[in-house]
mmCIF file with all atom_site columns, C-alpha atoms in Angstrom:
data_model
loop_
_atom_site.group_PDB
_atom_site.id
_atom_site.type_symbol
_atom_site.label_atom_id
_atom_site.label_alt_id
_atom_site.label_comp_id
_atom_site.label_asym_id
_atom_site.label_entity_id
_atom_site.label_seq_id
_atom_site.pdbx_PDB_ins_code
_atom_site.Cartn_x
_atom_site.Cartn_y
_atom_site.Cartn_z
_atom_site.occupancy
_atom_site.B_iso_or_equiv
_atom_site.pdbx_formal_charge
_atom_site.auth_seq_id
_atom_site.auth_comp_id
_atom_site.auth_asym_id
_atom_site.auth_atom_id
_atom_site.pdbx_PDB_model_num
ATOM 1   C CA . HIS S 1 1   ? 203.243 12.495 -92.648  1.00 90.00 ? 1   HIS S CA 1
ATOM 2   C CA . GLU S 1 2   ? 206.588 11.644 -91.015  1.00 92.00 ? 2   GLU S CA 1
ATOM 3   C CA . ALA S 1 3   ? 205.773 13.951 -88.088  1.00 94.00 ? 3   ALA S CA 1
ATOM 4   C CA . GLY S 1 4   ? 202.336 12.456 -87.539  1.00 92.00 ? 4   GLY S CA 1
ATOM 5   C CA . LEU S 1 5   ? 200.899 15.917 -86.857  1.00 93.00 ? 5   LEU S CA 1
ATOM 6   C CA . GLN S 1 6   ? 197.323 16.870 -87.693  1.00 91.00 ? 6   GLN S CA 1
ATOM 7   C CA . HIS S 1 7   ? 197.288 19.147 -90.725  1.00 90.00 ? 7   HIS S CA 1
ATOM 8   C CA . ASP S 1 8   ? 195.120 20.397 -93.548  1.00 90.00 ? 8   ASP S CA 1
ATOM 9   C CA . LEU S 1 9   ? 196.554 20.476 -97.052  1.00 91.00 ? 9   LEU S CA 1
ATOM 10  C CA . ILE S 1 10  ? 195.231 23.058 -99.489  1.00 93.00 ? 10  ILE S CA 1
ATOM 11  C CA . LYS S 1 11  ? 196.095 22.806 -103.171 1.00 95.00 ? 11  LYS S CA 1
ATOM 12  C CA . VAL S 1 12  ? 197.245 25.980 -104.904 1.00 95.00 ? 12  VAL S CA 1
ATOM 13  C CA . ASP S 1 13  ? 197.192 26.771 -108.610 1.00 93.00 ? 13  ASP S CA 1
ATOM 14  C CA . LEU S 1 14  ? 200.427 28.745 -108.776 1.00 90.00 ? 14  LEU S CA 1
ATOM 15  C CA . LYS S 1 15  ? 199.773 30.090 -112.281 1.00 89.00 ? 15  LYS S CA 1
ATOM 16  C CA . ALA S 1 16  ? 196.357 31.463 -111.355 1.00 94.00 ? 16  ALA S CA 1
ATOM 17  C CA . LYS S 1 17  ? 197.423 32.209 -107.743 1.00 94.00 ? 17  LYS S CA 1
ATOM 18  C CA . LYS S 1 18  ? 194.205 30.614 -106.495 1.00 95.00 ? 18  LYS S CA 1
ATOM 19  C CA . THR S 1 19  ? 193.567 28.065 -103.769 1.00 94.00 ? 19  THR S CA 1
ATOM 20  C CA . GLU S 1 20  ? 191.473 25.004 -104.539 1.00 95.00 ? 20  GLU S CA 1
ATOM 21  C CA . ASN S 1 21  ? 188.376 26.809 -103.250 1.00 94.00 ? 21  ASN S CA 1
ATOM 22  C CA . GLY S 1 22  ? 189.035 29.857 -105.464 1.00 94.00 ? 22  GLY S CA 1
ATOM 23  C CA . ASP S 1 23  ? 190.572 32.196 -102.874 1.00 94.00 ? 23  ASP S CA 1
ATOM 24  C CA . ASP S 1 24  ? 193.320 34.591 -103.938 1.00 95.00 ? 24  ASP S CA 1
ATOM 25  C CA . PHE S 1 25  ? 196.501 32.895 -102.769 1.00 95.00 ? 25  PHE S CA 1
ATOM 26  C CA . THR S 1 26  ? 198.456 36.171 -102.759 1.00 94.00 ? 26  THR S CA 1
ATOM 27  C CA . ALA S 1 27  ? 196.112 37.364 -99.993  1.00 93.00 ? 27  ALA S CA 1
ATOM 28  C CA . ILE S 1 28  ? 197.412 34.438 -97.933  1.00 92.00 ? 28  ILE S CA 1
ATOM 29  C CA . ASN S 1 29  ? 201.029 34.603 -99.078  1.00 92.00 ? 29  ASN S CA 1
ATOM 30  C CA . PRO S 1 30  ? 202.003 37.832 -100.848 1.00 93.00 ? 30  PRO S CA 1
ATOM 31  C CA . LYS S 1 31  ? 205.075 36.024 -102.227 1.00 93.00 ? 31  LYS S CA 1
ATOM 32  C CA . GLY S 1 32  ? 202.653 33.924 -104.292 1.00 90.00 ? 32  GLY S CA 1
ATOM 33  C CA . GLN S 1 33  ? 204.624 30.729 -103.790 1.00 90.00 ? 33  GLN S CA 1
ATOM 34  C CA . VAL S 1 34  ? 204.346 27.531 -101.814 1.00 91.00 ? 34  VAL S CA 1
ATOM 35  C CA . PRO S 1 35  ? 204.823 26.202 -99.231  1.00 93.00 ? 35  PRO S CA 1
ATOM 36  C CA . ALA S 1 36  ? 203.011 28.251 -96.647  1.00 93.00 ? 36  ALA S CA 1
ATOM 37  C CA . LEU S 1 37  ? 202.301 27.132 -93.099  1.00 94.00 ? 37  LEU S CA 1
ATOM 38  C CA . LEU S 1 38  ? 199.831 28.902 -90.854  1.00 91.00 ? 38  LEU S CA 1
ATOM 39  C CA . LEU S 1 39  ? 200.915 28.480 -87.245  1.00 92.00 ? 39  LEU S CA 1
ATOM 40  C CA . ASP S 1 40  ? 198.477 28.172 -84.339  1.00 91.00 ? 40  ASP S CA 1
ATOM 41  C CA . SER S 1 41  ? 199.563 31.686 -83.311  1.00 95.00 ? 41  SER S CA 1
ATOM 42  C CA . GLY S 1 42  ? 198.265 33.068 -86.619  1.00 93.00 ? 42  GLY S CA 1
ATOM 43  C CA . GLU S 1 43  ? 201.796 33.715 -87.914  1.00 94.00 ? 43  GLU S CA 1
ATOM 44  C CA . LEU S 1 44  ? 202.427 32.591 -91.505  1.00 94.00 ? 44  LEU S CA 1
ATOM 45  C CA . LEU S 1 45  ? 205.719 30.937 -92.491  1.00 95.00 ? 45  LEU S CA 1
ATOM 46  C CA . THR S 1 46  ? 206.538 30.727 -96.184  1.00 94.00 ? 46  THR S CA 1
ATOM 47  C CA . GLU S 1 47  ? 210.000 29.256 -96.632  1.00 94.00 ? 47  GLU S CA 1
ATOM 48  C CA . GLY S 1 48  ? 210.329 25.478 -96.887  1.00 94.00 ? 48  GLY S CA 1
ATOM 49  C CA . PRO S 1 49  ? 213.555 24.999 -94.894  1.00 96.00 ? 49  PRO S CA 1
ATOM 50  C CA . VAL S 1 50  ? 212.048 26.906 -91.966  1.00 96.00 ? 50  VAL S CA 1
ATOM 51  C CA . ILE S 1 51  ? 208.690 25.145 -92.234  1.00 96.00 ? 51  ILE S CA 1
ATOM 52  C CA . VAL S 1 52  ? 210.187 21.662 -92.110  1.00 96.00 ? 52  VAL S CA 1
ATOM 53  C CA . GLN S 1 53  ? 212.218 22.583 -89.020  1.00 97.00 ? 53  GLN S CA 1
ATOM 54  C CA . VAL S 1 54  ? 209.100 23.900 -87.273  1.00 96.00 ? 54  VAL S CA 1
ATOM 55  C CA . ILE S 1 55  ? 207.317 20.642 -88.093  1.00 96.00 ? 55  ILE S CA 1
ATOM 56  C CA . ALA S 1 56  ? 210.295 18.619 -86.830  1.00 97.00 ? 56  ALA S CA 1
ATOM 57  C CA . ASP S 1 57  ? 210.409 20.634 -83.607  1.00 96.00 ? 57  ASP S CA 1
ATOM 58  C CA . LYS S 1 58  ? 206.661 20.198 -83.019  1.00 95.00 ? 58  LYS S CA 1
ATOM 59  C CA . ALA S 1 59  ? 207.138 16.414 -83.348  1.00 96.00 ? 59  ALA S CA 1
ATOM 60  C CA . ALA S 1 60  ? 210.349 16.226 -81.312  1.00 92.00 ? 60  ALA S CA 1
ATOM 61  C CA . GLY S 1 61  ? 209.803 12.573 -80.396  1.00 93.00 ? 61  GLY S CA 1
ATOM 62  C CA . LYS S 1 62  ? 210.010 11.577 -84.061  1.00 95.00 ? 62  LYS S CA 1
ATOM 63  C CA . ASN S 1 63  ? 213.694 12.672 -84.315  1.00 95.00 ? 63  ASN S CA 1
ATOM 64  C CA . LEU S 1 64  ? 213.143 14.445 -87.644  1.00 97.00 ? 64  LEU S CA 1
ATOM 65  C CA . ALA S 1 65  ? 215.842 16.996 -86.815  1.00 98.00 ? 65  ALA S CA 1
ATOM 66  C CA . PRO S 1 66  ? 218.748 17.114 -84.391  1.00 97.00 ? 66  PRO S CA 1
ATOM 67  C CA . ALA S 1 67  ? 218.267 19.212 -81.261  1.00 96.00 ? 67  ALA S CA 1
ATOM 68  C CA . ASN S 1 68  ? 218.476 22.990 -81.612  1.00 95.00 ? 68  ASN S CA 1
ATOM 69  C CA . GLY S 1 69  ? 221.878 24.428 -80.831  1.00 96.00 ? 69  GLY S CA 1
ATOM 70  C CA . THR S 1 70  ? 223.836 21.286 -81.699  1.00 97.00 ? 70  THR S CA 1
ATOM 71  C CA . ASP S 1 71  ? 226.468 20.885 -84.384  1.00 98.00 ? 71  ASP S CA 1
ATOM 72  C CA . ALA S 1 72  ? 224.265 18.216 -85.967  1.00 97.00 ? 72  ALA S CA 1
ATOM 73  C CA . ARG S 1 73  ? 221.389 20.728 -86.241  1.00 98.00 ? 73  ARG S CA 1
ATOM 74  C CA . TYR S 1 74  ? 223.671 23.211 -87.955  1.00 98.00 ? 74  TYR S CA 1
ATOM 75  C CA . LYS S 1 75  ? 224.820 20.503 -90.373  1.00 98.00 ? 75  LYS S CA 1
ATOM 76  C CA . MET S 1 76  ? 221.199 19.654 -91.180  1.00 98.00 ? 76  MET S CA 1
ATOM 77  C CA . GLN S 1 77  ? 220.507 23.360 -91.719  1.00 98.00 ? 77  GLN S CA 1
ATOM 78  C CA . GLU S 1 78  ? 223.483 23.445 -94.072  1.00 98.00 ? 78  GLU S CA 1
ATOM 79  C CA . TRP S 1 79  ? 221.841 20.630 -96.101  1.00 98.00 ? 79  TRP S CA 1
ATOM 80  C CA . LEU S 1 80  ? 218.511 22.459 -96.132  1.00 98.00 ? 80  LEU S CA 1
ATOM 81  C CA . ASN S 1 81  ? 220.217 25.625 -97.328  1.00 98.00 ? 81  ASN S CA 1
ATOM 82  C CA . PHE S 1 82  ? 222.171 23.736 -99.998  1.00 98.00 ? 82  PHE S CA 1
ATOM 83  C CA . THR S 1 83  ? 218.991 22.110 -101.265 1.00 98.00 ? 83  THR S CA 1
ATOM 84  C CA . THR S 1 84  ? 217.021 25.346 -101.365 1.00 97.00 ? 84  THR S CA 1
ATOM 85  C CA . SER S 1 85  ? 219.718 27.572 -102.864 1.00 96.00 ? 85  SER S CA 1
ATOM 86  C CA . GLU S 1 86  ? 221.715 25.214 -105.052 1.00 96.00 ? 86  GLU S CA 1
ATOM 87  C CA . LEU S 1 87  ? 219.086 22.726 -106.243 1.00 97.00 ? 87  LEU S CA 1
ATOM 88  C CA . HIS S 1 88  ? 215.605 24.170 -105.799 1.00 96.00 ? 88  HIS S CA 1
ATOM 89  C CA . LYS S 1 89  ? 216.379 27.599 -107.240 1.00 95.00 ? 89  LYS S CA 1
ATOM 90  C CA . ASN S 1 90  ? 218.307 26.134 -110.178 1.00 96.00 ? 90  ASN S CA 1
ATOM 91  C CA . PHE S 1 91  ? 215.197 24.151 -111.127 1.00 96.00 ? 91  PHE S CA 1
ATOM 92  C CA . SER S 1 92  ? 213.039 27.276 -111.403 1.00 92.00 ? 92  SER S CA 1
ATOM 93  C CA . PRO S 1 93  ? 214.037 28.178 -114.989 1.00 95.00 ? 93  PRO S CA 1
ATOM 94  C CA . LEU S 1 94  ? 213.212 24.644 -116.143 1.00 95.00 ? 94  LEU S CA 1
ATOM 95  C CA . PHE S 1 95  ? 209.544 25.182 -115.284 1.00 92.00 ? 95  PHE S CA 1
ATOM 96  C CA . ASN S 1 96  ? 209.333 28.361 -117.399 1.00 92.00 ? 96  ASN S CA 1
ATOM 97  C CA . PRO S 1 97  ? 208.287 27.616 -120.998 1.00 93.00 ? 97  PRO S CA 1
ATOM 98  C CA . ALA S 1 98  ? 209.590 31.021 -122.144 1.00 95.00 ? 98  ALA S CA 1
ATOM 99  C CA . ILE S 1 99  ? 213.193 30.174 -121.260 1.00 95.00 ? 99  ILE S CA 1
ATOM 100 C CA . PRO S 1 100 ? 215.181 28.958 -124.297 1.00 96.00 ? 100 PRO S CA 1
ATOM 101 C CA . ASP S 1 101 ? 216.475 25.379 -124.351 1.00 95.00 ? 101 ASP S CA 1
ATOM 102 C CA . GLU S 1 102 ? 220.132 26.462 -124.355 1.00 96.00 ? 102 GLU S CA 1
ATOM 103 C CA . VAL S 1 103 ? 219.557 28.383 -121.116 1.00 96.00 ? 103 VAL S CA 1
ATOM 104 C CA . LYS S 1 104 ? 217.754 25.392 -119.630 1.00 96.00 ? 104 LYS S CA 1
ATOM 105 C CA . LYS S 1 105 ? 220.748 23.220 -120.589 1.00 97.00 ? 105 LYS S CA 1
ATOM 106 C CA . PHE S 1 106 ? 222.971 25.562 -118.566 1.00 97.00 ? 106 PHE S CA 1
ATOM 107 C CA . PHE S 1 107 ? 220.775 25.088 -115.489 1.00 97.00 ? 107 PHE S CA 1
ATOM 108 C CA . ILE S 1 108 ? 220.531 21.318 -116.004 1.00 97.00 ? 108 ILE S CA 1
ATOM 109 C CA . ASP S 1 109 ? 224.336 21.127 -116.032 1.00 97.00 ? 109 ASP S CA 1
ATOM 110 C CA . ARG S 1 110 ? 224.451 23.140 -112.795 1.00 97.00 ? 110 ARG S CA 1
ATOM 111 C CA . ILE S 1 111 ? 221.837 20.874 -111.206 1.00 98.00 ? 111 ILE S CA 1
ATOM 112 C CA . ILE S 1 112 ? 223.770 17.763 -112.198 1.00 98.00 ? 112 ILE S CA 1
ATOM 113 C CA . GLY S 1 113 ? 226.900 19.219 -110.601 1.00 98.00 ? 113 GLY S CA 1
ATOM 114 C CA . LYS S 1 114 ? 225.030 19.883 -107.358 1.00 98.00 ? 114 LYS S CA 1
ATOM 115 C CA . PHE S 1 115 ? 223.588 16.363 -107.361 1.00 98.00 ? 115 PHE S CA 1
ATOM 116 C CA . LYS S 1 116 ? 227.119 15.006 -107.870 1.00 98.00 ? 116 LYS S CA 1
ATOM 117 C CA . TYR S 1 117 ? 228.122 16.737 -104.664 1.00 98.00 ? 117 TYR S CA 1
ATOM 118 C CA . ALA S 1 118 ? 225.174 15.194 -102.798 1.00 98.00 ? 118 ALA S CA 1
ATOM 119 C CA . ASP S 1 119 ? 226.053 11.806 -104.282 1.00 98.00 ? 119 ASP S CA 1
ATOM 120 C CA . SER S 1 120 ? 229.615 12.088 -102.971 1.00 98.00 ? 120 SER S CA 1
ATOM 121 C CA . GLN S 1 121 ? 228.375 13.040 -99.498  1.00 98.00 ? 121 GLN S CA 1
ATOM 122 C CA . LEU S 1 122 ? 225.980 10.080 -99.353  1.00 98.00 ? 122 LEU S CA 1
ATOM 123 C CA . ALA S 1 123 ? 228.817 7.561  -99.728  1.00 98.00 ? 123 ALA S CA 1
ATOM 124 C CA . GLY S 1 124 ? 228.554 5.160  -96.794  1.00 97.00 ? 124 GLY S CA 1
ATOM 125 C CA . ARG S 1 125 ? 225.417 6.867  -95.471  1.00 97.00 ? 125 ARG S CA 1
ATOM 126 C CA . ASP S 1 126 ? 221.756 5.939  -95.570  1.00 97.00 ? 126 ASP S CA 1
ATOM 127 C CA . TYR S 1 127 ? 220.686 9.582  -95.264  1.00 98.00 ? 127 TYR S CA 1
ATOM 128 C CA . LEU S 1 128 ? 222.299 13.009 -95.448  1.00 98.00 ? 128 LEU S CA 1
ATOM 129 C CA . MET S 1 129 ? 223.020 12.972 -91.721  1.00 97.00 ? 129 MET S CA 1
ATOM 130 C CA . GLY S 1 130 ? 224.097 9.322  -91.568  1.00 96.00 ? 130 GLY S CA 1
ATOM 131 C CA . LYS S 1 131 ? 221.762 6.573  -90.375  1.00 96.00 ? 131 LYS S CA 1
ATOM 132 C CA . GLN S 1 132 ? 218.964 8.901  -89.180  1.00 95.00 ? 132 GLN S CA 1
ATOM 133 C CA . PHE S 1 133 ? 216.324 10.317 -91.553  1.00 97.00 ? 133 PHE S CA 1
ATOM 134 C CA . THR S 1 134 ? 215.797 14.072 -91.147  1.00 98.00 ? 134 THR S CA 1
ATOM 135 C CA . VAL S 1 135 ? 213.604 16.663 -92.814  1.00 98.00 ? 135 VAL S CA 1
ATOM 136 C CA . ALA S 1 136 ? 216.577 17.537 -95.036  1.00 98.00 ? 136 ALA S CA 1
ATOM 137 C CA . ASP S 1 137 ? 216.251 14.101 -96.662  1.00 98.00 ? 137 ASP S CA 1
ATOM 138 C CA . GLY S 1 138 ? 212.624 14.784 -97.525  1.00 97.00 ? 138 GLY S CA 1
ATOM 139 C CA . TYR S 1 139 ? 213.584 18.013 -99.262  1.00 97.00 ? 139 TYR S CA 1
ATOM 140 C CA . LEU S 1 140 ? 216.362 16.360 -101.273 1.00 98.00 ? 140 LEU S CA 1
ATOM 141 C CA . PHE S 1 141 ? 213.925 13.621 -102.293 1.00 98.00 ? 141 PHE S CA 1
ATOM 142 C CA . VAL S 1 142 ? 211.543 16.246 -103.720 1.00 97.00 ? 142 VAL S CA 1
ATOM 143 C CA . MET S 1 143 ? 214.401 17.595 -105.832 1.00 98.00 ? 143 MET S CA 1
ATOM 144 C CA . LEU S 1 144 ? 215.069 14.068 -107.108 1.00 98.00 ? 144 LEU S CA 1
ATOM 145 C CA . ALA S 1 145 ? 211.401 13.797 -108.087 1.00 97.00 ? 145 ALA S CA 1
ATOM 146 C CA . TRP S 1 146 ? 211.756 17.063 -109.993 1.00 97.00 ? 146 TRP S CA 1
ATOM 147 C CA . ALA S 1 147 ? 214.832 15.679 -111.751 1.00 98.00 ? 147 ALA S CA 1
ATOM 148 C CA . ASP S 1 148 ? 212.735 12.700 -112.856 1.00 97.00 ? 148 ASP S CA 1
ATOM 149 C CA . ARG S 1 149 ? 209.983 15.035 -114.046 1.00 95.00 ? 149 ARG S CA 1
ATOM 150 C CA . MET S 1 150 ? 212.530 17.024 -116.085 1.00 95.00 ? 150 MET S CA 1
ATOM 151 C CA . LYS S 1 151 ? 214.132 13.809 -117.385 1.00 96.00 ? 151 LYS S CA 1
ATOM 152 C CA . ILE S 1 152 ? 217.536 14.644 -115.904 1.00 97.00 ? 152 ILE S CA 1
ATOM 153 C CA . ASP S 1 153 ? 219.599 11.453 -115.954 1.00 97.00 ? 153 ASP S CA 1
ATOM 154 C CA . LEU S 1 154 ? 221.181 10.859 -112.557 1.00 98.00 ? 154 LEU S CA 1
ATOM 155 C CA . SER S 1 155 ? 221.438 7.090  -112.945 1.00 96.00 ? 155 SER S CA 1
ATOM 156 C CA . GLY S 1 156 ? 225.244 7.146  -112.776 1.00 97.00 ? 156 GLY S CA 1
ATOM 157 C CA . MET S 1 157 ? 225.141 8.532  -109.231 1.00 98.00 ? 157 MET S CA 1
ATOM 158 C CA . LYS S 1 158 ? 224.897 5.278  -107.306 1.00 98.00 ? 158 LYS S CA 1
ATOM 159 C CA . ASN S 1 159 ? 224.774 6.728  -103.776 1.00 98.00 ? 159 ASN S CA 1
ATOM 160 C CA . LEU S 1 160 ? 222.063 9.163  -104.765 1.00 98.00 ? 160 LEU S CA 1
ATOM 161 C CA . MET S 1 161 ? 220.034 6.454  -106.500 1.00 98.00 ? 161 MET S CA 1
ATOM 162 C CA . ALA S 1 162 ? 220.290 4.170  -103.445 1.00 98.00 ? 162 ALA S CA 1
ATOM 163 C CA . PHE S 1 163 ? 219.139 7.098  -101.292 1.00 98.00 ? 163 PHE S CA 1
ATOM 164 C CA . LYS S 1 164 ? 216.236 7.739  -103.652 1.00 98.00 ? 164 LYS S CA 1
ATOM 165 C CA . ASP S 1 165 ? 215.187 4.080  -103.446 1.00 98.00 ? 165 ASP S CA 1
ATOM 166 C CA . ARG S 1 166 ? 215.389 4.135  -99.623  1.00 97.00 ? 166 ARG S CA 1
ATOM 167 C CA . MET S 1 167 ? 213.296 7.271  -99.517  1.00 97.00 ? 167 MET S CA 1
ATOM 168 C CA . ALA S 1 168 ? 210.691 5.938  -101.964 1.00 97.00 ? 168 ALA S CA 1
ATOM 169 C CA . ALA S 1 169 ? 210.304 2.819  -99.807  1.00 97.00 ? 169 ALA S CA 1
ATOM 170 C CA . ARG S 1 170 ? 209.412 4.822  -96.676  1.00 96.00 ? 170 ARG S CA 1
ATOM 171 C CA . PRO S 1 171 ? 205.743 4.248  -95.845  1.00 95.00 ? 171 PRO S CA 1
ATOM 172 C CA . ASN S 1 172 ? 205.159 7.950  -95.104  1.00 92.00 ? 172 ASN S CA 1
ATOM 173 C CA . VAL S 1 173 ? 206.698 8.964  -98.415  1.00 92.00 ? 173 VAL S CA 1
ATOM 174 C CA . GLN S 1 174 ? 204.340 6.556  -100.159 1.00 91.00 ? 174 GLN S CA 1
ATOM 175 C CA . ALA S 1 175 ? 201.405 7.963  -98.169  1.00 89.00 ? 175 ALA S CA 1
ATOM 176 C CA . ALA S 1 176 ? 202.354 11.516 -99.120  1.00 85.00 ? 176 ALA S CA 1
#
């Protein structure tokens, strides 16, 4: 939505590995996970941090990512990597009903620690990169939504909560 690019969204039942029209999702993405982006060339991309950068680059006039090859781009990539490896992957066990509560508590504590880092880095900033929204902010916002879903209390992290409010107020976030 932020990029303003034409796209088709297809819902996937990740448990059944079926698309909304009943197709086998693993035939599309053998990893069996979302997101997946089919490029005009026919190439399939399946990792979120890469996909959001492709989208940002295709909508260069929207300034959703700093220019390739710049220090700012590398810093944004650092945020994308942090979000995918330190937050996103630590949430995975929380979605598994077979994992015992004491193990989930371990991962919740890790997640809270990672959010504390993000909170400290947002001090004096509107977004992760400063005043400018980037695709890294969208990814962090999804992780905050997951924290809400899992009832992880982050209310004491004032910078993070102000960021979350700013993000939620964005018209394209509301549209999504």
